[in-house]
Amino acid sequence: MRDEFPESTQLQAVSRRRFLQISLVGGATLLAGKSDVIFGADTSKTSKMAINTTFTLGGDLTVNRLGFGAMRVTGQGIWGWPPDRKNALKVLRRVVELGVNLIDTADAYGPDTSELLIAEALYPYPKGLVIATKGGLTRPGPGQWLPNGRPEHLKQAVDGSLKRLRLERIDLYQLHTVDPKVPIEESVGALKQMQDAGKIRHVGLSNVDPEEIARARKIVPIVSVQNRYNIEDRQSENVLTYCENENVGFLPWFPIGGGGGLKPENPLNAAAKAHRVSVVQVALAWLLERSDVMLPIPGTSSLAHLEENVAAAKLKLSPEEWKAIDALAG
């Protein structure tokens, strides 16, 4: 099932708990609580897989490869306002302080709430910050996610996101999912019209297969794809390969997986113990080393978890560790 909702919201809440259960008790969190900008770390020890710390979307938007997903700054069930609005604003501001310059959101998160919080926390935006948002899923009520890829809806969605984010142009606008009732050509055709009107800089896709990407690219250039992908779930491996071949950014959602079925003695735990970090950081480091087009966007509503996630950008696995973790694919 390609659609991330509502399943992923429940799994994400479980995944960190599950990962921390199997991590080394008392393992130190790398750089947690420090105010230093984490990106731009010493890269003298070359990674055995991906080596670039940045990726350029569409030839003109260079971002640090570890971004932030702003889905979970909203209320429970990705509905309404967060219970602690001040904390949500602190998290978003800390994202930028830590050197993250790619924030992913969507009009469906809340709905509208995530975009409004981003603008409240960060506008006027710092130079170089890329805000990627999405449209094409509607929220009739809590726990409900319905695709709507009709051109007229998407044009309204773009205008709505522009207003909430206080932007004149959205750097990266993504079709949130393919509507089975609407040919993808019609959906991305609407986005191309908005691009031609100067309201969108670049277009991306989410929850698609290689054939759908190819069809969309006949209508408009596609600079990114966002599909579910993590250590245990690699059903989108063929999509990642496509993105690598075409130099298209790949944003894995649910990037740390669920840790389901892993024994206490497993390569994730072993690597976490060896590096004195959490298994969450190891999972993110594995993704970053997997491919130069990989742009993980872990999300959280916790300042501590945010700093832990971002610190994973400095972690370098040995070739043996990486291969052992890679073999965990389900």
mmCIF file of C-alpha atoms in Angstrom:
data_model
loop_
_atom_site.group_PDB
_atom_site.id
_atom_site.type_symbol
_atom_site.label_atom_id
_atom_site.label_comp_id
_atom_site.label_asym_id
_atom_site.label_seq_id
_atom_site.Cartn_x
_atom_site.Cartn_y
_atom_site.Cartn_z
ATOM 1 C CA MET A 1 0.000 0.000 0.000
ATOM 2 C CA ARG A 2 1.638 3.227 -1.096
ATOM 3 C CA ASP A 3 -0.441 5.702 0.851
ATOM 4 C CA GLU A 4 1.303 6.729 4.060
ATOM 5 C CA PHE A 5 -1.865 7.539 5.964
ATOM 6 C CA PRO A 6 -3.093 6.832 8.501
ATOM 7 C CA GLU A 7 -0.792 3.877 9.104
ATOM 8 C CA SER A 8 2.515 5.740 9.279
ATOM 9 C CA THR A 9 1.406 8.196 11.935
ATOM 10 C CA GLN A 10 0.799 5.332 14.330
ATOM 11 C CA LEU A 11 3.985 3.521 13.390
ATOM 12 C CA GLN A 12 6.148 6.604 13.738
ATOM 13 C CA ALA A 13 4.985 7.050 17.295
ATOM 14 C CA VAL A 14 6.029 3.468 18.050
ATOM 15 C CA SER A 15 9.238 3.346 16.058
ATOM 16 C CA ARG A 16 11.462 5.490 18.268
ATOM 17 C CA ARG A 17 10.286 3.698 21.409
ATOM 18 C CA ARG A 18 10.983 0.350 19.754
ATOM 19 C CA PHE A 19 14.391 1.452 18.555
ATOM 20 C CA LEU A 20 15.361 2.856 21.933
ATOM 21 C CA GLN A 21 14.259 -0.357 23.616
ATOM 22 C CA ILE A 22 16.837 -2.276 21.607
ATOM 23 C CA SER A 23 19.558 0.371 21.864
ATOM 24 C CA LEU A 24 22.327 0.315 24.403
ATOM 25 C CA VAL A 25 20.962 1.424 27.758
ATOM 26 C CA GLY A 26 22.659 4.611 28.739
ATOM 27 C CA GLY A 27 24.237 5.167 25.328
ATOM 28 C CA ALA A 28 25.270 8.763 24.885
ATOM 29 C CA THR A 29 23.334 10.938 22.478
ATOM 30 C CA LEU A 30 25.825 12.486 20.094
ATOM 31 C CA LEU A 31 26.069 16.225 20.718
ATOM 32 C CA ALA A 32 22.588 16.345 22.270
ATOM 33 C CA GLY A 33 21.905 19.626 23.997
ATOM 34 C CA LYS A 34 24.725 21.542 22.354
ATOM 35 C CA SER A 35 24.047 24.696 20.407
ATOM 36 C CA ASP A 36 26.731 24.214 17.760
ATOM 37 C CA VAL A 37 25.622 23.950 14.155
ATOM 38 C CA ILE A 38 25.958 20.235 13.466
ATOM 39 C CA PHE A 39 26.291 20.270 9.697
ATOM 40 C CA GLY A 40 29.643 20.951 8.079
ATOM 41 C CA ALA A 41 31.381 18.391 10.273
ATOM 42 C CA ASP A 42 34.805 16.919 9.574
ATOM 43 C CA THR A 43 34.494 14.593 6.602
ATOM 44 C CA SER A 44 38.113 13.494 6.425
ATOM 45 C CA LYS A 45 37.028 9.893 6.928
ATOM 46 C CA THR A 46 35.357 9.279 3.610
ATOM 47 C CA SER A 47 32.106 7.319 3.691
ATOM 48 C CA LYS A 48 32.213 3.998 1.938
ATOM 49 C CA MET A 49 28.920 4.716 0.211
ATOM 50 C CA ALA A 50 27.491 8.209 -0.312
ATOM 51 C CA ILE A 51 30.062 10.953 0.234
ATOM 52 C CA ASN A 52 28.241 14.225 -0.422
ATOM 53 C CA THR A 53 26.782 16.146 2.512
ATOM 54 C CA THR A 54 24.560 18.268 0.273
ATOM 55 C CA PHE A 55 22.285 17.711 -2.703
ATOM 56 C CA THR A 56 21.125 20.211 -5.317
ATOM 57 C CA LEU A 57 17.461 20.019 -6.251
ATOM 58 C CA GLY A 58 16.631 21.077 -9.789
ATOM 59 C CA GLY A 59 20.107 22.430 -10.381
ATOM 60 C CA ASP A 60 19.677 25.508 -8.156
ATOM 61 C CA LEU A 61 18.477 24.540 -4.661
ATOM 62 C CA THR A 62 21.336 23.151 -2.588
ATOM 63 C CA VAL A 63 20.254 21.600 0.708
ATOM 64 C CA ASN A 64 21.902 19.651 3.491
ATOM 65 C CA ARG A 65 20.933 16.054 2.936
ATOM 66 C CA LEU A 66 19.331 15.548 6.351
ATOM 67 C CA GLY A 67 16.119 17.556 6.474
ATOM 68 C CA PHE A 68 13.126 17.853 8.787
ATOM 69 C CA GLY A 69 9.593 16.561 8.342
ATOM 70 C CA ALA A 70 7.052 18.896 9.920
ATOM 71 C CA MET A 71 4.115 16.489 10.073
ATOM 72 C CA ARG A 72 4.391 15.780 13.788
ATOM 73 C CA VAL A 73 4.425 19.356 15.061
ATOM 74 C CA THR A 74 0.621 19.249 14.737
ATOM 75 C CA GLY A 75 -1.938 17.749 17.121
ATOM 76 C CA GLN A 76 -2.519 14.102 17.913
ATOM 77 C CA GLY A 77 -3.345 12.081 14.829
ATOM 78 C CA ILE A 78 -1.914 14.890 12.675
ATOM 79 C CA TRP A 79 -5.087 16.826 13.414
ATOM 80 C CA GLY A 80 -5.467 20.332 14.790
ATOM 81 C CA TRP A 81 -3.066 22.373 16.884
ATOM 82 C CA PRO A 82 -0.368 20.766 19.020
ATOM 83 C CA PRO A 83 -1.057 20.499 22.759
ATOM 84 C CA ASP A 84 2.010 22.670 23.423
ATOM 85 C CA ARG A 85 2.151 25.318 20.731
ATOM 86 C CA LYS A 86 5.168 27.093 22.226
ATOM 87 C CA ASN A 87 7.137 23.869 22.126
ATOM 88 C CA ALA A 88 6.230 23.308 18.475
ATOM 89 C CA LEU A 89 7.549 26.771 17.631
ATOM 90 C CA LYS A 90 10.748 26.079 19.588
ATOM 91 C CA VAL A 91 11.285 22.850 17.656
ATOM 92 C CA LEU A 92 10.899 24.593 14.310
ATOM 93 C CA ARG A 93 13.294 27.381 15.287
ATOM 94 C CA ARG A 94 15.816 24.871 16.584
ATOM 95 C CA VAL A 95 15.653 23.035 13.249
ATOM 96 C CA VAL A 96 17.142 26.070 11.531
ATOM 97 C CA GLU A 97 19.635 26.731 14.328
ATOM 98 C CA LEU A 98 21.024 23.230 13.850
ATOM 99 C CA GLY A 99 21.764 23.899 10.196
ATOM 100 C CA VAL A 100 18.826 22.084 8.619
ATOM 101 C CA ASN A 101 17.742 23.965 5.493
ATOM 102 C CA LEU A 102 15.088 21.623 4.061
ATOM 103 C CA ILE A 103 11.719 21.479 5.820
ATOM 104 C CA ASP A 104 9.018 19.235 4.390
ATOM 105 C CA THR A 105 5.347 19.818 5.149
ATOM 106 C CA ALA A 106 1.904 19.527 3.504
ATOM 107 C CA ASP A 107 -1.454 21.257 3.541
ATOM 108 C CA ALA A 108 -2.927 18.000 4.885
ATOM 109 C CA TYR A 109 -0.917 18.160 8.110
ATOM 110 C CA GLY A 110 -3.429 19.577 10.537
ATOM 111 C CA PRO A 111 -4.890 20.345 7.994
ATOM 112 C CA ASP A 112 -3.101 23.675 7.395
ATOM 113 C CA THR A 113 -1.630 23.708 10.921
ATOM 114 C CA SER A 114 1.916 22.654 10.036
ATOM 115 C CA GLU A 115 2.275 25.336 7.376
ATOM 116 C CA LEU A 116 0.878 28.008 9.688
ATOM 117 C CA LEU A 117 3.275 27.023 12.482
ATOM 118 C CA ILE A 118 6.264 27.115 10.121
ATOM 119 C CA ALA A 119 5.414 30.660 9.085
ATOM 120 C CA GLU A 120 4.755 31.738 12.679
ATOM 121 C CA ALA A 121 8.083 30.329 13.846
ATOM 122 C CA LEU A 122 10.383 31.231 10.977
ATOM 123 C CA TYR A 123 9.010 34.104 8.870
ATOM 124 C CA PRO A 124 10.813 36.095 7.579
ATOM 125 C CA TYR A 125 12.704 33.040 6.433
ATOM 126 C CA PRO A 126 16.493 32.832 6.632
ATOM 127 C CA LYS A 127 18.367 32.857 3.338
ATOM 128 C CA GLY A 128 18.781 29.399 1.847
ATOM 129 C CA LEU A 129 15.901 27.750 3.689
ATOM 130 C CA VAL A 130 13.889 25.496 1.367
ATOM 131 C CA ILE A 131 10.303 24.807 2.402
ATOM 132 C CA ALA A 132 8.792 21.909 0.507
ATOM 133 C CA THR A 133 5.068 21.370 0.778
ATOM 134 C CA LYS A 134 2.513 19.024 -0.767
ATOM 135 C CA GLY A 135 -1.063 18.965 -1.990
ATOM 136 C CA GLY A 136 -3.443 16.320 -3.241
ATOM 137 C CA LEU A 137 -4.686 14.758 -0.006
ATOM 138 C CA THR A 138 -7.726 16.136 1.812
ATOM 139 C CA ARG A 139 -8.783 15.748 5.441
ATOM 140 C CA PRO A 140 -12.522 15.340 5.902
ATOM 141 C CA GLY A 141 -11.923 14.501 9.560
ATOM 142 C CA PRO A 142 -9.469 13.006 12.067
ATOM 143 C CA GLY A 143 -7.905 9.826 10.735
ATOM 144 C CA GLN A 144 -9.281 10.439 7.236
ATOM 145 C CA TRP A 145 -7.045 11.004 4.197
ATOM 146 C CA LEU A 146 -8.690 11.204 0.790
ATOM 147 C CA PRO A 147 -6.806 11.844 -2.459
ATOM 148 C CA ASN A 148 -7.890 14.715 -4.652
ATOM 149 C CA GLY A 149 -5.707 15.239 -7.693
ATOM 150 C CA ARG A 150 -8.196 17.293 -9.704
ATOM 151 C CA PRO A 151 -6.483 20.251 -11.368
ATOM 152 C CA GLU A 152 -8.882 22.804 -9.888
ATOM 153 C CA HIS A 153 -8.259 21.474 -6.364
ATOM 154 C CA LEU A 154 -4.477 21.493 -6.768
ATOM 155 C CA LYS A 155 -4.468 25.074 -8.020
ATOM 156 C CA GLN A 156 -6.486 26.123 -4.976
ATOM 157 C CA ALA A 157 -4.152 24.093 -2.755
ATOM 158 C CA VAL A 158 -1.084 25.879 -4.113
ATOM 159 C CA ASP A 159 -2.672 29.273 -3.478
ATOM 160 C CA GLY A 160 -3.639 28.201 0.032
ATOM 161 C CA SER A 161 -0.113 27.051 0.866
ATOM 162 C CA LEU A 162 1.364 30.273 -0.497
ATOM 163 C CA LYS A 163 -0.897 32.289 1.791
ATOM 164 C CA ARG A 164 -0.273 30.189 4.912
ATOM 165 C CA LEU A 165 3.487 30.064 4.381
ATOM 166 C CA ARG A 166 3.614 33.777 3.467
ATOM 167 C CA LEU A 167 5.490 33.016 0.272
ATOM 168 C CA GLU A 168 5.294 34.429 -3.234
ATOM 169 C CA ARG A 169 6.743 31.217 -4.658
ATOM 170 C CA ILE A 170 7.064 27.708 -3.233
ATOM 171 C CA ASP A 171 10.533 26.264 -3.827
ATOM 172 C CA LEU A 172 9.344 22.654 -4.013
ATOM 173 C CA TYR A 173 5.698 21.656 -4.413
ATOM 174 C CA GLN A 174 4.916 17.947 -4.416
ATOM 175 C CA LEU A 175 1.886 15.975 -5.539
ATOM 176 C CA HIS A 176 1.083 14.204 -2.266
ATOM 177 C CA THR A 177 -0.309 11.076 -3.859
ATOM 178 C CA VAL A 178 -1.711 9.918 -7.184
ATOM 179 C CA ASP A 179 -5.492 10.148 -7.279
ATOM 180 C CA PRO A 180 -6.778 6.904 -8.847
ATOM 181 C CA LYS A 181 -9.659 8.892 -10.333
ATOM 182 C CA VAL A 182 -7.418 11.440 -12.070
ATOM 183 C CA PRO A 183 -4.657 10.697 -14.603
ATOM 184 C CA ILE A 184 -1.331 11.833 -13.210
ATOM 185 C CA GLU A 185 -0.808 13.884 -16.370
ATOM 186 C CA GLU A 186 -3.773 16.076 -15.440
ATOM 187 C CA SER A 187 -2.574 16.543 -11.856
ATOM 188 C CA VAL A 188 0.988 17.512 -12.724
ATOM 189 C CA GLY A 189 -0.335 19.554 -15.643
ATOM 190 C CA ALA A 190 -2.028 21.798 -13.105
ATOM 191 C CA LEU A 191 1.228 22.111 -11.184
ATOM 192 C CA LYS A 192 3.031 23.033 -14.388
ATOM 193 C CA GLN A 193 0.525 25.818 -14.953
ATOM 194 C CA MET A 194 1.212 27.104 -11.454
ATOM 195 C CA GLN A 195 4.930 26.844 -12.147
ATOM 196 C CA ASP A 196 4.510 28.810 -15.362
ATOM 197 C CA ALA A 197 2.600 31.420 -13.362
ATOM 198 C CA GLY A 198 5.614 31.824 -11.050
ATOM 199 C CA LYS A 199 3.953 30.267 -7.992
ATOM 200 C CA ILE A 200 6.078 27.092 -7.920
ATOM 201 C CA ARG A 201 9.823 26.833 -8.462
ATOM 202 C CA HIS A 202 10.165 23.033 -8.739
ATOM 203 C CA VAL A 203 7.755 20.095 -8.808
ATOM 204 C CA GLY A 204 8.072 16.807 -6.933
ATOM 205 C CA LEU A 205 6.022 13.642 -6.502
ATOM 206 C CA SER A 206 5.105 11.392 -3.571
ATOM 207 C CA ASN A 207 3.935 7.789 -3.316
ATOM 208 C CA VAL A 208 4.664 6.898 -6.930
ATOM 209 C CA ASP A 209 6.261 4.140 -8.985
ATOM 210 C CA PRO A 210 8.825 4.527 -11.793
ATOM 211 C CA GLU A 211 6.190 4.380 -14.507
ATOM 212 C CA GLU A 212 4.227 7.218 -12.910
ATOM 213 C CA ILE A 213 7.392 9.292 -12.547
ATOM 214 C CA ALA A 214 8.171 8.797 -16.238
ATOM 215 C CA ARG A 215 4.647 9.846 -17.223
ATOM 216 C CA ALA A 216 4.837 12.947 -15.042
ATOM 217 C CA ARG A 217 8.224 13.934 -16.457
ATOM 218 C CA LYS A 218 6.703 14.156 -19.908
ATOM 219 C CA ILE A 219 4.599 17.043 -18.579
ATOM 220 C CA VAL A 220 6.975 18.856 -16.219
ATOM 221 C CA PRO A 221 10.502 18.347 -14.845
ATOM 222 C CA ILE A 222 10.443 16.341 -11.602
ATOM 223 C CA VAL A 223 13.210 17.145 -9.110
ATOM 224 C CA SER A 224 12.217 14.928 -6.162
ATOM 225 C CA VAL A 225 10.271 11.842 -5.157
ATOM 226 C CA GLN A 226 9.013 11.068 -1.660
ATOM 227 C CA ASN A 227 8.235 7.416 -0.937
ATOM 228 C CA ARG A 228 8.301 5.179 2.122
ATOM 229 C CA TYR A 229 11.765 3.677 2.625
ATOM 230 C CA ASN A 230 13.840 2.486 5.566
ATOM 231 C CA ILE A 231 16.149 -0.334 6.621
ATOM 232 C CA GLU A 232 13.362 -2.901 6.843
ATOM 233 C CA ASP A 233 10.986 -1.626 4.153
ATOM 234 C CA ARG A 234 12.611 -1.249 0.748
ATOM 235 C CA GLN A 235 9.646 -1.805 -1.523
ATOM 236 C CA SER A 236 10.591 1.453 -3.245
ATOM 237 C CA GLU A 237 14.091 0.236 -4.109
ATOM 238 C CA ASN A 238 13.246 0.448 -7.805
ATOM 239 C CA VAL A 239 12.111 4.047 -7.322
ATOM 240 C CA LEU A 240 15.358 4.894 -5.530
ATOM 241 C CA THR A 241 17.325 3.328 -8.391
ATOM 242 C CA TYR A 242 15.338 5.422 -10.878
ATOM 243 C CA CYS A 243 16.097 8.568 -8.885
ATOM 244 C CA GLU A 244 19.791 7.716 -8.739
ATOM 245 C CA ASN A 245 19.952 7.194 -12.484
ATOM 246 C CA GLU A 246 18.165 10.505 -13.153
ATOM 247 C CA ASN A 247 19.737 12.544 -10.316
ATOM 248 C CA VAL A 248 16.339 13.110 -8.704
ATOM 249 C CA GLY A 249 16.210 13.717 -4.950
ATOM 250 C CA PHE A 250 14.670 10.850 -2.947
ATOM 251 C CA LEU A 251 12.952 11.827 0.315
ATOM 252 C CA PRO A 252 12.232 8.677 2.357
ATOM 253 C CA TRP A 253 9.262 9.051 4.671
ATOM 254 C CA PHE A 254 9.076 6.873 7.797
ATOM 255 C CA PRO A 255 12.890 6.812 7.514
ATOM 256 C CA ILE A 256 13.775 5.037 10.757
ATOM 257 C CA GLY A 257 11.354 2.145 10.331
ATOM 258 C CA GLY A 258 9.751 0.244 13.152
ATOM 259 C CA GLY A 259 12.444 -2.102 14.404
ATOM 260 C CA GLY A 260 9.894 -4.910 14.199
ATOM 261 C CA GLY A 261 11.187 -8.414 14.711
ATOM 262 C CA LEU A 262 14.782 -7.375 15.427
ATOM 263 C CA LYS A 263 16.587 -9.415 18.071
ATOM 264 C CA PRO A 264 18.398 -7.587 20.880
ATOM 265 C CA GLU A 265 21.688 -8.736 19.334
ATOM 266 C CA ASN A 266 21.466 -7.112 15.921
ATOM 267 C CA PRO A 267 23.741 -4.956 13.734
ATOM 268 C CA LEU A 268 21.859 -1.753 14.590
ATOM 269 C CA ASN A 269 22.398 -2.307 18.295
ATOM 270 C CA ALA A 270 26.013 -3.325 17.764
ATOM 271 C CA ALA A 271 26.793 -0.192 15.736
ATOM 272 C CA ALA A 272 25.006 2.030 18.266
ATOM 273 C CA LYS A 273 27.073 0.527 21.084
ATOM 274 C CA ALA A 274 30.317 0.889 19.136
ATOM 275 C CA HIS A 275 29.697 4.568 18.336
ATOM 276 C CA ARG A 276 27.965 5.394 21.654
ATOM 277 C CA VAL A 277 24.861 6.701 19.896
ATOM 278 C CA SER A 278 21.236 5.615 19.590
ATOM 279 C CA VAL A 279 19.949 3.142 17.026
ATOM 280 C CA VAL A 280 17.802 5.944 15.589
ATOM 281 C CA GLN A 281 20.980 7.774 14.648
ATOM 282 C CA VAL A 282 22.456 4.604 13.165
ATOM 283 C CA ALA A 283 19.336 4.080 11.041
ATOM 284 C CA LEU A 284 19.565 7.627 9.694
ATOM 285 C CA ALA A 285 23.305 7.329 9.081
ATOM 286 C CA TRP A 286 22.674 4.136 7.094
ATOM 287 C CA LEU A 287 20.209 6.019 4.872
ATOM 288 C CA LEU A 288 22.607 8.905 4.305
ATOM 289 C CA GLU A 289 25.339 6.491 3.253
ATOM 290 C CA ARG A 290 22.976 4.449 1.098
ATOM 291 C CA SER A 291 22.777 6.973 -1.744
ATOM 292 C CA ASP A 292 23.861 10.505 -2.619
ATOM 293 C CA VAL A 293 20.278 11.319 -3.717
ATOM 294 C CA MET A 294 18.846 10.253 -0.345
ATOM 295 C CA LEU A 295 17.334 13.149 1.630
ATOM 296 C CA PRO A 296 15.887 11.789 4.893
ATOM 297 C CA ILE A 297 13.307 14.013 6.581
ATOM 298 C CA PRO A 298 12.799 12.597 10.095
ATOM 299 C CA GLY A 299 10.137 14.409 12.054
ATOM 300 C CA THR A 300 9.513 14.884 15.746
ATOM 301 C CA SER A 301 7.773 17.152 18.226
ATOM 302 C CA SER A 302 10.609 16.736 20.744
ATOM 303 C CA LEU A 303 13.617 19.040 20.995
ATOM 304 C CA ALA A 304 15.777 16.219 22.361
ATOM 305 C CA HIS A 305 14.809 13.875 19.549
ATOM 306 C CA LEU A 306 15.367 16.617 16.989
ATOM 307 C CA GLU A 307 18.949 17.155 18.172
ATOM 308 C CA GLU A 308 19.537 13.414 18.203
ATOM 309 C CA ASN A 309 18.243 13.075 14.646
ATOM 310 C CA VAL A 310 20.302 15.942 13.261
ATOM 311 C CA ALA A 311 23.449 14.674 14.957
ATOM 312 C CA ALA A 312 23.218 11.549 12.790
ATOM 313 C CA ALA A 313 24.613 13.635 9.933
ATOM 314 C CA LYS A 314 28.058 13.332 11.565
ATOM 315 C CA LEU A 315 27.953 9.600 12.150
ATOM 316 C CA LYS A 316 30.069 7.470 9.813
ATOM 317 C CA LEU A 317 29.581 3.716 9.793
ATOM 318 C CA SER A 318 32.392 1.341 8.947
ATOM 319 C CA PRO A 319 31.989 -0.716 5.746
ATOM 320 C CA GLU A 320 31.394 -3.812 7.856
ATOM 321 C CA GLU A 321 28.730 -2.101 9.969
ATOM 322 C CA TRP A 322 26.975 -0.705 6.919
ATOM 323 C CA LYS A 323 26.893 -4.082 5.157
ATOM 324 C CA ALA A 324 25.589 -5.877 8.250
ATOM 325 C CA ILE A 325 22.774 -3.342 8.643
ATOM 326 C CA ASP A 326 22.047 -3.442 4.932
ATOM 327 C CA ALA A 327 21.454 -7.196 5.234
ATOM 328 C CA LEU A 328 18.497 -6.549 7.576
ATOM 329 C CA ALA A 329 16.195 -5.850 4.623
ATOM 330 C CA GLY A 330 12.924 -7.713 5.053
#
